[in-house]
């Protein structure tokens, strides 16, 4: 297999020719790895500054992005952790003031996890450079182009989610 440092690697792929170079699989892989690396750098810095683990920040994102109140069970399934690991994660997040556990049901065993308002504000401030970079990048594209980008990202998340399910 030719790599970027391999002189056998051409500027395009055989299927699409030189014009297809910007959309070949390698170009996507490199761009996605670079973006993932930059986001991970921010996540690890946030985690370190707040005495958290990177997994705790993933849990916060899952709680923030959930379309319904997050439960420890759903969080465990989302993160692929054991119930004990999720309990430890939620305990750390609660002690640090990032989440609160709420028993809202008649069934006292049901616990919902909510992102604490003060912590959300702190995270918003910390991740402001990511939001500003996103807005600057968005401003370079038309609404139609952004719709395609969002469709691509949704498809990637769907494919990755399906793949993760196969490996569990």
Coordinates of C-alpha atoms in Angstrom, one line a residue:
X1 CA 0.0 0.0 0.0
X2 CA 1.4 3.4 -1.0
X3 CA 1.6 6.0 1.8
X4 CA 2.0 9.7 1.6
X5 CA 5.8 9.3 1.8
X6 CA 5.8 6.6 -0.9
X7 CA 6.9 7.9 -4.3
X8 CA 4.5 5.4 -5.9
X9 CA 1.6 7.3 -4.5
X10 CA 0.1 9.5 -7.2
X11 CA -1.8 12.8 -6.9
X12 CA -5.1 11.2 -7.5
X13 CA -6.6 7.7 -7.3
X14 CA -7.1 5.4 -10.2
X15 CA -10.8 5.7 -10.1
X16 CA -11.1 9.5 -10.2
X17 CA -7.8 10.7 -11.6
X18 CA -6.0 13.8 -10.4
X19 CA -9.3 15.7 -9.8
X20 CA -10.3 13.0 -7.3
X21 CA -7.3 13.5 -5.1
X22 CA -9.0 15.9 -2.8
X23 CA -11.8 13.4 -2.2
X24 CA -9.9 10.1 -2.1
X25 CA -10.1 8.0 1.0
X26 CA -6.5 8.9 2.1
X27 CA -7.3 12.6 2.0
X28 CA -10.4 12.0 4.2
X29 CA -8.5 9.8 6.6
X30 CA -5.7 12.4 7.1
X31 CA -8.2 15.3 7.6
X32 CA -10.3 13.3 10.0
X33 CA -7.3 12.2 12.0
X34 CA -6.0 15.8 12.2
X35 CA -9.3 17.1 13.3
X36 CA -9.7 14.3 15.9
X37 CA -6.2 15.0 17.2
X38 CA -7.0 18.7 17.6
X39 CA -10.2 18.0 19.4
X40 CA -8.6 15.4 21.6
X41 CA -5.9 18.0 22.5
X42 CA -8.6 20.3 23.7
X43 CA -10.5 17.5 25.6
X44 CA -7.4 16.3 27.4
X45 CA -6.4 19.9 28.4
X46 CA -10.0 20.5 29.7
X47 CA -9.9 17.2 31.6
X48 CA -6.5 17.9 33.1
X49 CA -7.4 21.4 34.1
X50 CA -10.6 20.1 35.8
X51 CA -9.1 17.0 37.5
X52 CA -11.1 14.7 35.1
X53 CA -10.3 11.8 32.8
X54 CA -10.8 12.1 29.1
X55 CA -13.6 9.5 29.4
X56 CA -15.3 11.9 31.9
X57 CA -15.3 14.6 29.2
X58 CA -16.8 12.1 26.7
X59 CA -19.5 11.4 29.3
X60 CA -20.2 15.1 29.7
X61 CA -20.6 15.4 25.9
X62 CA -23.0 12.5 25.9
X63 CA -25.1 14.0 28.7
X64 CA -25.1 17.4 26.9
X65 CA -26.0 15.9 23.5
X66 CA -28.6 13.4 24.7
X67 CA -32.1 13.9 23.2
X68 CA -33.7 12.6 26.4
X69 CA -32.5 12.7 30.0
X70 CA -29.3 10.5 30.3
X71 CA -29.3 7.6 32.6
X72 CA -26.3 5.8 33.9
X73 CA -27.3 2.7 31.9
X74 CA -27.6 4.6 28.7
X75 CA -24.3 6.3 29.4
X76 CA -22.7 2.9 30.0
X77 CA -24.0 1.7 26.7
X78 CA -22.9 4.9 24.9
X79 CA -19.3 4.8 26.3
X80 CA -18.9 1.0 26.3
X81 CA -17.9 0.9 29.9
X82 CA -18.8 -1.4 32.8
X83 CA -21.4 -0.3 35.3
X84 CA -18.7 0.2 37.9
X85 CA -16.6 2.4 35.6
X86 CA -19.7 4.5 34.8
X87 CA -20.5 4.9 38.5
X88 CA -16.9 6.0 39.2
X89 CA -17.1 8.4 36.3
X90 CA -20.4 9.9 37.4
X91 CA -19.1 10.2 41.0
X92 CA -16.1 12.2 39.7
X93 CA -18.3 14.4 37.6
X94 CA -20.7 15.0 40.5
X95 CA -17.9 15.8 43.0
X96 CA -16.4 18.2 40.5
X97 CA -19.7 20.0 40.1
X98 CA -20.2 19.1 36.4
X99 CA -23.3 16.9 36.7
X100 CA -26.1 16.3 39.1
X101 CA -28.1 13.1 39.7
X102 CA -31.8 13.6 39.8
X103 CA -34.5 11.0 40.8
X104 CA -37.5 12.2 38.9
X105 CA -39.6 9.1 38.7
X106 CA -41.9 7.4 41.0
X107 CA -39.4 4.5 40.7
X108 CA -36.6 5.8 42.9
X109 CA -34.1 3.5 41.1
X110 CA -34.3 5.6 38.0
X111 CA -31.6 8.3 38.0
X112 CA -31.3 11.0 35.4
X113 CA -28.0 12.8 34.8
X114 CA -27.9 16.5 34.0
X115 CA -25.1 18.8 33.1
X116 CA -24.8 21.4 35.8
X117 CA -25.5 25.0 34.6
X118 CA -22.3 26.5 36.1
X119 CA -20.2 23.7 34.6
X120 CA -21.8 24.2 31.2
X121 CA -20.8 27.8 31.3
X122 CA -17.2 26.9 32.3
X123 CA -17.0 24.3 29.4
X124 CA -18.5 26.8 27.0
X125 CA -15.7 29.3 27.9
X126 CA -13.0 26.7 27.7
X127 CA -14.1 25.4 24.3
X128 CA -14.7 28.9 22.9
X129 CA -11.7 28.5 20.5
X130 CA -13.3 25.4 19.0
X131 CA -16.6 27.3 18.6
X132 CA -14.8 30.2 17.0
X133 CA -12.8 28.0 14.7
X134 CA -16.0 26.2 13.7
X135 CA -17.7 29.5 12.9
X136 CA -14.8 30.8 10.9
X137 CA -14.7 27.6 8.9
X138 CA -18.5 27.6 8.4
X139 CA -18.3 31.2 7.1
X140 CA -16.3 29.9 4.1
X141 CA -19.1 27.7 2.8
X142 CA -22.6 28.2 1.4
X143 CA -25.7 26.9 3.2
X144 CA -25.9 24.1 0.6
X145 CA -22.3 23.1 1.1
X146 CA -22.8 23.0 4.9
X147 CA -25.9 20.9 4.5
X148 CA -23.7 18.3 2.6
X149 CA -21.0 18.5 5.3
X150 CA -23.6 17.8 8.0
X151 CA -25.0 14.9 6.0
X152 CA -21.5 13.5 5.6
X153 CA -20.8 13.9 9.3
X154 CA -24.1 12.3 10.2
X155 CA -23.4 9.4 7.9
X156 CA -19.9 9.0 9.4
X157 CA -21.4 8.9 12.9
X158 CA -24.0 6.4 11.8
X159 CA -21.4 4.1 10.1
X160 CA -19.0 4.4 13.1
X161 CA -21.9 3.6 15.5
X162 CA -22.8 0.6 13.5
X163 CA -19.2 -0.6 13.4
X164 CA -18.8 -0.1 17.1
X165 CA -21.9 -2.3 17.7
X166 CA -20.3 -5.0 15.6
X167 CA -17.2 -5.0 17.7
X168 CA -19.0 -5.2 21.1

